[in-house]
Each structure stands twice: as structure tokens, then as C-alpha cells.
PDB file of C-alpha atoms (C1' of nucleotides) in Angstrom:
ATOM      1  CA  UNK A   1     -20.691 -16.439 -14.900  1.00 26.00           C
ATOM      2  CA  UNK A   2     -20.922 -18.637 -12.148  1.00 29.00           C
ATOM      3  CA  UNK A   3     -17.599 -19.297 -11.813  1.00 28.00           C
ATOM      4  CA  UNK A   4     -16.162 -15.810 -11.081  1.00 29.00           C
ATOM      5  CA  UNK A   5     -18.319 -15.394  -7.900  1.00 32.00           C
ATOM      6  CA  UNK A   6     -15.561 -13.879  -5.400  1.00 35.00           C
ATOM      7  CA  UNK A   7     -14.844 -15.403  -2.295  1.00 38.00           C
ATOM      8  CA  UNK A   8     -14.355 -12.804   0.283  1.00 39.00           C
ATOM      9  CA  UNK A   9     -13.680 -14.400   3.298  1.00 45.00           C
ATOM     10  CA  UNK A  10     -14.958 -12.491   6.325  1.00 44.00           C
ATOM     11  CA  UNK A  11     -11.172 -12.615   7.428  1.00 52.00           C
ATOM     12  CA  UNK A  12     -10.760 -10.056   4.610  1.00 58.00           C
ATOM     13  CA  UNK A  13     -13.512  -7.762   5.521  1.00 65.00           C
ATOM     14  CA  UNK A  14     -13.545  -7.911   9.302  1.00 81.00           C
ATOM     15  CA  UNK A  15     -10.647  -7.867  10.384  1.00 90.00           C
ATOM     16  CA  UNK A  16     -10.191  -4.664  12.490  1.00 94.00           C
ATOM     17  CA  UNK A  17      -6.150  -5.108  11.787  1.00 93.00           C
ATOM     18  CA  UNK A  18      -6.748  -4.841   7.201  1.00 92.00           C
ATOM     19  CA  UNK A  19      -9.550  -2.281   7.979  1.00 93.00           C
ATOM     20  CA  UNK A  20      -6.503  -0.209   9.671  1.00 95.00           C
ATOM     21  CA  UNK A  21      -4.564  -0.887   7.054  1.00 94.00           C
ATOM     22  CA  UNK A  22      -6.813   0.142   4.015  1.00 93.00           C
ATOM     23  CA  UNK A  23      -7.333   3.337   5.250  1.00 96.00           C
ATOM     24  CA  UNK A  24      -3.933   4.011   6.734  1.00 96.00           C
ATOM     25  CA  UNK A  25      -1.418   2.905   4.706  1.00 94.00           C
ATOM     26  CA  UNK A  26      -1.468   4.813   1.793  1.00 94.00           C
ATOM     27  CA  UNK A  27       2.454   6.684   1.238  1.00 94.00           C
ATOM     28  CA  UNK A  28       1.014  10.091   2.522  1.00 95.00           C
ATOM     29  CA  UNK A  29      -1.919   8.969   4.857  1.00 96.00           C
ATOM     30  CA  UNK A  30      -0.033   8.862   8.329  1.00 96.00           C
ATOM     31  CA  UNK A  31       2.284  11.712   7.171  1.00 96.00           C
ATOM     32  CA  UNK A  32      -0.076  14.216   6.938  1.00 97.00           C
ATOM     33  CA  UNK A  33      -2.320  13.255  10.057  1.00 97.00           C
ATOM     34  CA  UNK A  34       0.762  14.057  12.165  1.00 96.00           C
ATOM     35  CA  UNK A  35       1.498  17.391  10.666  1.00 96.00           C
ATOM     36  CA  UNK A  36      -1.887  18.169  11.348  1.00 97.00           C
ATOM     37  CA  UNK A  37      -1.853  17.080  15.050  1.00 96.00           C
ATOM     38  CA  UNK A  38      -3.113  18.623  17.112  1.00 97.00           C
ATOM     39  CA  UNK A  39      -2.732  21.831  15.247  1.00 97.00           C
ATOM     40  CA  UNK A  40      -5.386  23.681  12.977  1.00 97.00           C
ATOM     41  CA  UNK A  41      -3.404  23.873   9.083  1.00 97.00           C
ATOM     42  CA  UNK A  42      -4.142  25.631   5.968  1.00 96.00           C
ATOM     43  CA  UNK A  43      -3.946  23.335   2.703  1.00 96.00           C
ATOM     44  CA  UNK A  44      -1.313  25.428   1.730  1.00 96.00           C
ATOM     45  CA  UNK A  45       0.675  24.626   5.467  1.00 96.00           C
ATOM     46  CA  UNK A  46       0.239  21.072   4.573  1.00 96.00           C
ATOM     47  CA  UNK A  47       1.862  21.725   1.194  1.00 95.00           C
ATOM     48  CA  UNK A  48       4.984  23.004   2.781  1.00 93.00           C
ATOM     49  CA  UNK A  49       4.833  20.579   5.802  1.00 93.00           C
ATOM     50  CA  UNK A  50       4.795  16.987   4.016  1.00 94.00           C
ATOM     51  CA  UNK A  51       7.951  17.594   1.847  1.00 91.00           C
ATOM     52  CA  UNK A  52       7.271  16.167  -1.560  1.00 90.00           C
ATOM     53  CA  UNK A  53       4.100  15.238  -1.919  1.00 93.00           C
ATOM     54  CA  UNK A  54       2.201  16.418  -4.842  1.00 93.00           C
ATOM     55  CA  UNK A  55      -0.765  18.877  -4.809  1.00 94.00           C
ATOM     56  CA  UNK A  56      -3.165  15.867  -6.312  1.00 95.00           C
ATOM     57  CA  UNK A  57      -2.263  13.787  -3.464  1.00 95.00           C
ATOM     58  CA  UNK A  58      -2.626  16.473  -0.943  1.00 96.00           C
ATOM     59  CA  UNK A  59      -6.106  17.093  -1.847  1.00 96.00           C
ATOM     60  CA  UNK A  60      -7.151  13.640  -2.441  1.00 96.00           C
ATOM     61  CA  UNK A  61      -5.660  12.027   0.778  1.00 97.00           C
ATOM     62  CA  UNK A  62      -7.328  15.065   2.321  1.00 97.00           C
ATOM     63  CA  UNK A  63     -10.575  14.585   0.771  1.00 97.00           C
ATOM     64  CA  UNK A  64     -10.627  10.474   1.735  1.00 97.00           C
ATOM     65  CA  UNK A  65      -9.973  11.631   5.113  1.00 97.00           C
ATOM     66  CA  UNK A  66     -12.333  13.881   5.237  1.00 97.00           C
ATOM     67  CA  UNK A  67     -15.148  11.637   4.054  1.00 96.00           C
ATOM     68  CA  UNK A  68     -13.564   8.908   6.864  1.00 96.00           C
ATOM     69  CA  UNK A  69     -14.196  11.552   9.295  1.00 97.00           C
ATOM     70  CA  UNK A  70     -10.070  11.540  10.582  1.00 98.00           C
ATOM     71  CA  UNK A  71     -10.433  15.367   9.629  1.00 98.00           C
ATOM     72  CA  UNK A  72     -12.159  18.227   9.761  1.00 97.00           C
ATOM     73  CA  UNK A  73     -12.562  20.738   7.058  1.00 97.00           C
ATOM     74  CA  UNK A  74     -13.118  24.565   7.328  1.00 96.00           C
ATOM     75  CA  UNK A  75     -13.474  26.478   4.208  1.00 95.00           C
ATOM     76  CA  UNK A  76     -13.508  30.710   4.607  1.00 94.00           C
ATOM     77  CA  UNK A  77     -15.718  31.989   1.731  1.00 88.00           C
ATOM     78  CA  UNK A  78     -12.908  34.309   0.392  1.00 87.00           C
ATOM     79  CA  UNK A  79     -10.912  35.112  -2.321  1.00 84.00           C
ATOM     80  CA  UNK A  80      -8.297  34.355  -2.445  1.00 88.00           C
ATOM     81  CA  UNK A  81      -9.584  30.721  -0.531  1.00 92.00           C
ATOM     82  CA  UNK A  82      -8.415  30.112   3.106  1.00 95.00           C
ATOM     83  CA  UNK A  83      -9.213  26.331   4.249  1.00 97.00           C
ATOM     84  CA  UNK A  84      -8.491  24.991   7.306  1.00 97.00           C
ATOM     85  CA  UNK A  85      -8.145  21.523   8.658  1.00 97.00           C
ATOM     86  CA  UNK A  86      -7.817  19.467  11.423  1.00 97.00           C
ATOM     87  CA  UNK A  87      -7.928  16.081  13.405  1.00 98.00           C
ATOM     88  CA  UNK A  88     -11.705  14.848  14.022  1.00 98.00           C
ATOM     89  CA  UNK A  89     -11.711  13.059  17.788  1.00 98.00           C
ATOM     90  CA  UNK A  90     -11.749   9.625  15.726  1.00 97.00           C
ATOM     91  CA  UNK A  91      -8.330  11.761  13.793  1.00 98.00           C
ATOM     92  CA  UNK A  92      -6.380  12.258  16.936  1.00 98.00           C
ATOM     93  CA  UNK A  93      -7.060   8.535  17.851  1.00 97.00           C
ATOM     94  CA  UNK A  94      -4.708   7.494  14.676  1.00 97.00           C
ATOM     95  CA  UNK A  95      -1.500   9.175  17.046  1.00 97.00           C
ATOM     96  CA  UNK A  96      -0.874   6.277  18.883  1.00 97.00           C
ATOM     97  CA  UNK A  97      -0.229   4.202  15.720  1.00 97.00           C
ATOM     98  CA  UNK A  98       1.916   6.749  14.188  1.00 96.00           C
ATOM     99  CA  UNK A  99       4.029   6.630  17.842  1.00 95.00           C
ATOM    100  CA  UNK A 100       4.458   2.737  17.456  1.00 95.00           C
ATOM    101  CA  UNK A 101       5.435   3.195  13.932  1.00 96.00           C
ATOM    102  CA  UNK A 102       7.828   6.056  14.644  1.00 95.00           C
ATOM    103  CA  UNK A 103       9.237   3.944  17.543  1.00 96.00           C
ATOM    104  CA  UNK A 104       9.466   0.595  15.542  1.00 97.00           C
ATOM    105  CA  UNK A 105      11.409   2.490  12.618  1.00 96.00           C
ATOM    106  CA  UNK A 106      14.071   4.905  14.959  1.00 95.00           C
ATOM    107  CA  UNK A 107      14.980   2.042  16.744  1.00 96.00           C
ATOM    108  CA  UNK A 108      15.247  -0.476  14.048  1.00 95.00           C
ATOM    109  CA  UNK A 109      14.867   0.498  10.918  1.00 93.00           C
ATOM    110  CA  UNK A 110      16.749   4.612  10.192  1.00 83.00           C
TER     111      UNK A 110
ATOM    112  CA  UNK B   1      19.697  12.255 -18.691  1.00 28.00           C
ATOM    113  CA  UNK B   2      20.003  15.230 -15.898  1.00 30.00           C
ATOM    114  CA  UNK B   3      16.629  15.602 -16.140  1.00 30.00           C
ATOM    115  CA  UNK B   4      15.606  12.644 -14.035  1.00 30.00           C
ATOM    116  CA  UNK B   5      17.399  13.122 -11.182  1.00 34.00           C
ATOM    117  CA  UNK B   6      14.997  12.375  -8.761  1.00 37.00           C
ATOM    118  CA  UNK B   7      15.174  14.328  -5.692  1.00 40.00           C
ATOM    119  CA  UNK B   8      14.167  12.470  -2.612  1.00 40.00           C
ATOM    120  CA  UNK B   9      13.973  14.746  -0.035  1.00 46.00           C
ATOM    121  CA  UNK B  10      15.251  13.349   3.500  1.00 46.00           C
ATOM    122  CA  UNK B  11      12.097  13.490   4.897  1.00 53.00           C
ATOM    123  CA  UNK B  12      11.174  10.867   2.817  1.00 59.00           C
ATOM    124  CA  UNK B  13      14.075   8.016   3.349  1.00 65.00           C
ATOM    125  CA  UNK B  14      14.793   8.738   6.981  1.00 81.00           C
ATOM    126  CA  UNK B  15      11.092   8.945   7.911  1.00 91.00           C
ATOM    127  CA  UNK B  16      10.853   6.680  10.470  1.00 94.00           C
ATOM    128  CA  UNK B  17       6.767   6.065  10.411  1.00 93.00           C
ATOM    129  CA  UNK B  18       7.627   5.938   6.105  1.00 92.00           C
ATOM    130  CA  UNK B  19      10.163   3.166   6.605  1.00 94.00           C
ATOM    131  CA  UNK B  20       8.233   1.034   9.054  1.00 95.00           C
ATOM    132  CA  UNK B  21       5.240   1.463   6.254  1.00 94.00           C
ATOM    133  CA  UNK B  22       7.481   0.476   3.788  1.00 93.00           C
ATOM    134  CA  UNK B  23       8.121  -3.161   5.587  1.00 96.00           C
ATOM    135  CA  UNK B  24       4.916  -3.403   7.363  1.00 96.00           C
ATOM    136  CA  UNK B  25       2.102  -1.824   4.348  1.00 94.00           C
ATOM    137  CA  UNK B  26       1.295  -4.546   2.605  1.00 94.00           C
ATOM    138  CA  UNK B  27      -1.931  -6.385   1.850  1.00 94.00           C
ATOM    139  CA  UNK B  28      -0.580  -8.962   4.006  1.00 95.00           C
ATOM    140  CA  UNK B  29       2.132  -8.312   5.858  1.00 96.00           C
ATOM    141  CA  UNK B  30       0.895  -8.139   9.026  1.00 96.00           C
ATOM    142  CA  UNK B  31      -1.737 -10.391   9.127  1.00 95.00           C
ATOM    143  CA  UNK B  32       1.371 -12.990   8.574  1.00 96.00           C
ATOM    144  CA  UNK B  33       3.556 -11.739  11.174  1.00 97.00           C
ATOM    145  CA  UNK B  34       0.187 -11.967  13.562  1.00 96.00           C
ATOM    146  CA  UNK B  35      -0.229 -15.782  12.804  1.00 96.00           C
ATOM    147  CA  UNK B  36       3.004 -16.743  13.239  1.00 97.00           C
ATOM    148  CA  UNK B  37       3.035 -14.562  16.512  1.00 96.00           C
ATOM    149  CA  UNK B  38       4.901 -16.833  19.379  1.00 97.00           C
ATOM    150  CA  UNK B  39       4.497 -19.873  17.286  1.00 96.00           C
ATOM    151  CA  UNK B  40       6.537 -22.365  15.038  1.00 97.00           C
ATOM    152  CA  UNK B  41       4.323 -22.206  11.639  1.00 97.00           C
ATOM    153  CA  UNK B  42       5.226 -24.505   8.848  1.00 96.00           C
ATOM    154  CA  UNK B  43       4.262 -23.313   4.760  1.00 96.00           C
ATOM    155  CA  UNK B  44       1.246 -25.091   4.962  1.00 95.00           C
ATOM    156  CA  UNK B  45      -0.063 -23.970   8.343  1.00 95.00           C
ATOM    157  CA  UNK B  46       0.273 -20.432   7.226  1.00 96.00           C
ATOM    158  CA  UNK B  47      -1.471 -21.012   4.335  1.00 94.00           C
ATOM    159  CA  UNK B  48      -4.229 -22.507   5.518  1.00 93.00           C
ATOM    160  CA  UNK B  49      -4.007 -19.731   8.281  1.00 93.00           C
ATOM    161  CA  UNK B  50      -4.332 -16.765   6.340  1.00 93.00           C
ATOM    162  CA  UNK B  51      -7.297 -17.059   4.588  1.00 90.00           C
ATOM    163  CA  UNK B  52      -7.427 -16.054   1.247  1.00 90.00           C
ATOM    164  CA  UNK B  53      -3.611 -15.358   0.350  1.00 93.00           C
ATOM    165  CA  UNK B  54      -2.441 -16.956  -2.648  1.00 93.00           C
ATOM    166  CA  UNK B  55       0.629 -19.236  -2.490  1.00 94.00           C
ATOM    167  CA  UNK B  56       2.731 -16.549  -4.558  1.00 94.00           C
ATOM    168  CA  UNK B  57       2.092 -13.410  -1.694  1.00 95.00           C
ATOM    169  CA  UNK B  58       2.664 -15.616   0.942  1.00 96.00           C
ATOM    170  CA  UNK B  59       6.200 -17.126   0.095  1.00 96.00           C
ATOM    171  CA  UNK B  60       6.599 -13.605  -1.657  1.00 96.00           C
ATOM    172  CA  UNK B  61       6.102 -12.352   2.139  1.00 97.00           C
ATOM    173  CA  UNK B  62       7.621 -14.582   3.785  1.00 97.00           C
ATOM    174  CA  UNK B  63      11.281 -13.991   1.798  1.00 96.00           C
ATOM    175  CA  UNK B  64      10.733 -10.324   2.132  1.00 96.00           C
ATOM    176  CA  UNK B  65      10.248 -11.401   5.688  1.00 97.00           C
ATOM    177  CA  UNK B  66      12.872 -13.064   6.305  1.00 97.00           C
ATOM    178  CA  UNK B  67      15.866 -11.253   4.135  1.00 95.00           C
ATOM    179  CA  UNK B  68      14.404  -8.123   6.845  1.00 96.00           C
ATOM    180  CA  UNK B  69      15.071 -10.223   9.511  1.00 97.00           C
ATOM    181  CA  UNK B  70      11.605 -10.227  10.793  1.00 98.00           C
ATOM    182  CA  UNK B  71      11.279 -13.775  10.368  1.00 98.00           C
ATOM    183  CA  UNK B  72      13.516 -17.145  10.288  1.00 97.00           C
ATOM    184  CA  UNK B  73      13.365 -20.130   8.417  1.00 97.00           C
ATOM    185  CA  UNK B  74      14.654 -23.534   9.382  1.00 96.00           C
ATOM    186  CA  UNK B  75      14.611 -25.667   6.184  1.00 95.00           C
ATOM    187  CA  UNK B  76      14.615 -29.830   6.986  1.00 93.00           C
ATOM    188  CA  UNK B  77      16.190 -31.470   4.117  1.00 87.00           C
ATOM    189  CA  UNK B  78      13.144 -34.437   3.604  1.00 87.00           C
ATOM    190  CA  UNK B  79      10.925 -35.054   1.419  1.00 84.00           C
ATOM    191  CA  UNK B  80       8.167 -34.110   1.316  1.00 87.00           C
ATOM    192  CA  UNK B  81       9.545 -30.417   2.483  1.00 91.00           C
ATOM    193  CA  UNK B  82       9.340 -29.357   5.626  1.00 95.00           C
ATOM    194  CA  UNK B  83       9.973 -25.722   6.256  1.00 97.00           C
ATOM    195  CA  UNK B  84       9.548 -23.787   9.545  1.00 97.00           C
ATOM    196  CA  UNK B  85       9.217 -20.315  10.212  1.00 97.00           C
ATOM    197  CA  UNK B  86       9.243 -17.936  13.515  1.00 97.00           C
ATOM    198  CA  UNK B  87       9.173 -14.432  14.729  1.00 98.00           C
ATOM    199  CA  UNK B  88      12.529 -13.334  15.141  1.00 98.00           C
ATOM    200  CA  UNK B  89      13.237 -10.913  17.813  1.00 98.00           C
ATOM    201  CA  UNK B  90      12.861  -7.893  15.574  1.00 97.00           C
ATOM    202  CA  UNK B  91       9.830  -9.849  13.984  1.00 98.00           C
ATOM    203  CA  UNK B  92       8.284  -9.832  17.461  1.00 98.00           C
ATOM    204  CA  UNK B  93       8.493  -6.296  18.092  1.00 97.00           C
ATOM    205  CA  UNK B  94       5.837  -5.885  15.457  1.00 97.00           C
ATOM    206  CA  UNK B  95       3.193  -6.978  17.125  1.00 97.00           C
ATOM    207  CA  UNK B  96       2.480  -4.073  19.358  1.00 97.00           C
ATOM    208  CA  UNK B  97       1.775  -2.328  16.090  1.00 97.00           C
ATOM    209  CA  UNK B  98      -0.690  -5.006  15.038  1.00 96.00           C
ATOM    210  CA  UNK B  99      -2.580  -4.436  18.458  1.00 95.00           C
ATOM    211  CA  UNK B 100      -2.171  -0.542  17.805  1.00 95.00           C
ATOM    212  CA  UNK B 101      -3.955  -1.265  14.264  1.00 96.00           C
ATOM    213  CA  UNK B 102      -6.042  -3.783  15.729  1.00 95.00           C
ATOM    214  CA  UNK B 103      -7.472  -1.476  18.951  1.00 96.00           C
ATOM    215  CA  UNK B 104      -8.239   1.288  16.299  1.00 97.00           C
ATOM    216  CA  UNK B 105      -9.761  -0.937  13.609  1.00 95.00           C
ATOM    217  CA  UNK B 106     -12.258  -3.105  16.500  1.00 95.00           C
ATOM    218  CA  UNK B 107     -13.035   0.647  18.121  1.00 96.00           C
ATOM    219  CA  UNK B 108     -13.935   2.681  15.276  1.00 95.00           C
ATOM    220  CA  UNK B 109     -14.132   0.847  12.306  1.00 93.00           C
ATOM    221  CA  UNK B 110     -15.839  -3.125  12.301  1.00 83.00           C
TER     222      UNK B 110
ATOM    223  C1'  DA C   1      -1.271  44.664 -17.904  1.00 78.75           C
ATOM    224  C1'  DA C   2       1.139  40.930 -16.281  1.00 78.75           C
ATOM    225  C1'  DT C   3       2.264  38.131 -12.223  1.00 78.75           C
ATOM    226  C1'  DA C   4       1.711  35.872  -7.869  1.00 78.75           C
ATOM    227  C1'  DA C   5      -1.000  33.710  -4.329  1.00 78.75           C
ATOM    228  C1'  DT C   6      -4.741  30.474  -2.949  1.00 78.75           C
ATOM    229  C1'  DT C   7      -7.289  25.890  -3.266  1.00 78.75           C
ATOM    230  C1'  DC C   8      -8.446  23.023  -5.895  1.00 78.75           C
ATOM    231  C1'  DT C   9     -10.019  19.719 -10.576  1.00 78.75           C
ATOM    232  C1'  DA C  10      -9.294  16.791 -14.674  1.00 78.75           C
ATOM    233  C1'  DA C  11      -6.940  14.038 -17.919  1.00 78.75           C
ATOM    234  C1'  DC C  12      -3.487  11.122 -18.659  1.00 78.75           C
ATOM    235  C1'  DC C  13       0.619   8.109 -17.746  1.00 78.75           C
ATOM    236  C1'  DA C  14       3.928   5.294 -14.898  1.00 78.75           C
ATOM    237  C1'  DT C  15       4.901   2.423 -11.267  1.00 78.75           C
ATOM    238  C1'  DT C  16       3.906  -0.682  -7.781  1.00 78.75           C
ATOM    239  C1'  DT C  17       1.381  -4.292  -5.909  1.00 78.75           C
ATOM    240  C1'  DA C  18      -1.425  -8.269  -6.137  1.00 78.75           C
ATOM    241  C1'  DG C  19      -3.624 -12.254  -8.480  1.00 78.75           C
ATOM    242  C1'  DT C  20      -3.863 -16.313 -11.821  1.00 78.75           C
ATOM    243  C1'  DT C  21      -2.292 -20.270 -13.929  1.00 78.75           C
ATOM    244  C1'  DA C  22       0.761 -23.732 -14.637  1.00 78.75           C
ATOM    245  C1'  DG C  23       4.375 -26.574 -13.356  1.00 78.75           C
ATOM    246  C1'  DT C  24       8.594 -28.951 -10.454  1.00 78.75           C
ATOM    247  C1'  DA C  25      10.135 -33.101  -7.466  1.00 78.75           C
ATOM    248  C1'  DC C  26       9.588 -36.880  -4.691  1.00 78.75           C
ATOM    249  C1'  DA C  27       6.942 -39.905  -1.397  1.00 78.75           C
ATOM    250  C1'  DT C  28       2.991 -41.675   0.506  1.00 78.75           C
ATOM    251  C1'  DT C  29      -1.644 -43.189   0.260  1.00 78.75           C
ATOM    252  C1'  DA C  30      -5.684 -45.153  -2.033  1.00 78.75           C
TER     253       DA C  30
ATOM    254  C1'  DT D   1      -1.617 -46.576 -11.305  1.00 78.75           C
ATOM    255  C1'  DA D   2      -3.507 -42.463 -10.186  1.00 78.75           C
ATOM    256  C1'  DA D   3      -4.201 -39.031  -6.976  1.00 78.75           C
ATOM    257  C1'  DT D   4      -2.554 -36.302  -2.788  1.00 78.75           C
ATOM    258  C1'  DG D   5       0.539 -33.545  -0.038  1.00 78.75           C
ATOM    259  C1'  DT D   6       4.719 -30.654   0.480  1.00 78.75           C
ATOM    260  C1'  DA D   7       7.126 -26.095  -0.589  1.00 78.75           C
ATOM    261  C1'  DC D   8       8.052 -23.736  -3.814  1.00 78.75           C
ATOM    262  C1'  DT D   9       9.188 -20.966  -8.938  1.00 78.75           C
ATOM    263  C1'  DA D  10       8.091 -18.575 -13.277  1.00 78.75           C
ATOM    264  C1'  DA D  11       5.472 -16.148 -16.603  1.00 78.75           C
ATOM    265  C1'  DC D  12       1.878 -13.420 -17.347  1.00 78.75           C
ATOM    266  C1'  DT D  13      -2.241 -10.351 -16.309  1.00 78.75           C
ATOM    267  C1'  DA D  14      -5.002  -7.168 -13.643  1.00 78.75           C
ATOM    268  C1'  DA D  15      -5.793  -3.765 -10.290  1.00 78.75           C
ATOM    269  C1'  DA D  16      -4.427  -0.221  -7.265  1.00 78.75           C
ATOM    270  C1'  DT D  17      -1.677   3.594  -6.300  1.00 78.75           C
ATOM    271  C1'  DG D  18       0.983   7.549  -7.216  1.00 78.75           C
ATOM    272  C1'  DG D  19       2.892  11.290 -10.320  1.00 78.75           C
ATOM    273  C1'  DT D  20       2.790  14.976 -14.084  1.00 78.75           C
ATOM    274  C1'  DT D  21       0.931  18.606 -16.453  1.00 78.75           C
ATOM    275  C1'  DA D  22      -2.238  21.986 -17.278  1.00 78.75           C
ATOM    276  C1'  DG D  23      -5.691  25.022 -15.946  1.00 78.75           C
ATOM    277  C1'  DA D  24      -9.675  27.710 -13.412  1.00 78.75           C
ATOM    278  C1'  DA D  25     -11.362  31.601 -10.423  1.00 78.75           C
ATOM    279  C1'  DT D  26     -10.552  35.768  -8.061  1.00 78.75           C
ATOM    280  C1'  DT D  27      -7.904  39.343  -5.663  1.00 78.75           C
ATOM    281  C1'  DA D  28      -3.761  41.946  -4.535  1.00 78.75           C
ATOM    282  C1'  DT D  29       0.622  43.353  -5.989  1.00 78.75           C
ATOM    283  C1'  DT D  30       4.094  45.073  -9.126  1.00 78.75           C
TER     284       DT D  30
END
DNA sequence: AATAATTCTAACCATTTAGTTAGTACATTA
DNA sequence: TAATGTACTAACTAAATGGTTAGAATTATT
């Protein structure tokens, strides 16, 4: 139907400040990029490290980031599993934003 | 009922990257803040500046906006309305993190 | 023989966030 | 007289996001 063509307008899809955004912003997303640092972590590290965050949205933050190339994934064929992560080059670029974030929040905001 | 006592662990409310995500995550948060920037910005300006918001987000914005303090509003009793808004001083110290977001989006992902 | 530890996956439900549609009030313009 | 512009509000719907529960596979431990 015609009328339901979607307007996107190339605001929407360039914009370098929303394509931040939609992969950042998620409740967990920037949380568990700093824990990782500049550290290698275990899934089960992770686990402990972001306090409250469920084992579905562990693994499926970890996975997106994965596939978006913020993190590396090593998996040990053994049982029982070992996998290790850590922050891709393109990963360790997302600190900076974190810092402004952490800085805009202590001093105004907690 | 005891059961739904919801823990929130401290991590979670005194966060400061989680509470500057909690004002700043939305679809269009920042993209508002970013127009106004240094400028005076009636309703209507920002409406036709942010292309593609709908008139309920962006007064829904702009009240969140402005009960946080990021933004003020100067209401002129005429008619037809005139309403103008402005970074406050808190409101202006957001915009480092929209170049933060910006720099990463325009570098690695547009 | 049962339990714990490890890294997930799948199905389902709840909550949050965003979008759509319609309408208000008055004044100016066509 | 009818349409246009201004800054909203309200009711409803849709989409996105997050949470809960259960379980699978294998080994080591009790």
C-alpha cells in the first residue's frame, strides 16, 4: 500500500551521533565494555563483574558486540567451556565515551 | 508481597555512565540538545529541525528536558504561542558527549 | 549417584519506549 | 468563510527492550 512507504530521512540513518547511539545505548552495552577494558575476561568474570545483569543479556549484548566487532571472542575447546573476551581496537575506541559519560554523571548527576 | 522486593544493587543507581544513559539514551535526546546547542530555538524551529520526530517525542523531550534542568523555557503569553527554549548550563555540558558520540559514529561507523 | 561448575540457548512474558491520530484555542491570512 | 500557523494534550497502538525460567552438555567433586 502506497501509503505506508516509510520516510527515513537520511538524518535518521546517517547521522554518526544515532548510529552511536543504536549500538551503545542499550542498559548493559557501555557497562560491560568497561569491565572488559583493557583486560582479557571469562563470560563467567563478566557475570560477576556487571552486578545484576542477567545471563540472557550477558550473552546477547556479548554476541551483538561481537558481530559489531567492539569484541573479541576466544573460545578453549574444553569441557567444562573456558571463553575469553576482549576489546577489538574499534572496542577500546568506545572508552572515551564511557569517560565523558562517567564525568557528566559524577559531577552532575550521583 | 515479599516476594517482589526488587533488589537494585548500587551499582546500578549510583552508576554514573547508567545515570547519564538514563537522561541522555533516548531516540532523541541528543539530537535535540545538539540543535538547540548555543541557540534560542522556538517549538516550531525544533520541529522542523529534527527531522522526523513527531510532535508528541519532541515536547515529551523537551519537558523531560527541562524538569532535568538541561533545558529552559521562556513562555510569551500571545497568541499565537510563542515558546523559547535554550541550553541551560548543565544542558550545555552535554555536548562534549554528543561530539564524543559523534567522533566515534563519523570514524567507524557512517 | 547426585551435585556443582561452565557457557550458553529457547520460549515466553513484562516493561519501556516510541508512534499515530485526533483535537484545543485564538489570530492572521487568503 | 475557510484554511493556516502556533504550541501543545490525550488516548490509543505498536515496536523495542529487558527479564524469568528452564534446560543442555560434559567433567570434576563430594
Amino acid at each position: 500500500m502506497e501509503k505506508n512507504l516509510k520516510i527515513h530521512p537520511a538524518f535518521d540513518e546517517r547521522c554518526p551521533v544515532r548510529a552511536s547511539l543504536a549500538l551503545l545505548s542499550g542498559k548493559w552495552t557501555l557497562m560491560i565494555l568497561f569491565q572488559i577494558n583493557e583486560n582479557v575476561m571469562r563470560y563467567g568474570e563478566l557475570k560477576r563483574a556487571v552486578t545484576g545483569i542477567s545471563e540472557k543479556m550477558l550473552i546477547q549484548e556479548l554476541n551483538m558486540l561481537v558481530e559489531n566487532k567492539l569484541v573479541s571472542k576466544e573460545v578453549y575447546p574444553q569441557i567444562p567451556p573456558k571463553v575469553e573476551y576482549r576489546l577489538t581496537k574499534l572496542g577500546l575506541k568506545t572508552l572515551p565515551i564511557v569517560d565523558q559519560l562517567a564525568e557528566f554523571g559524577l559531577e552532575n548527576l550521583v
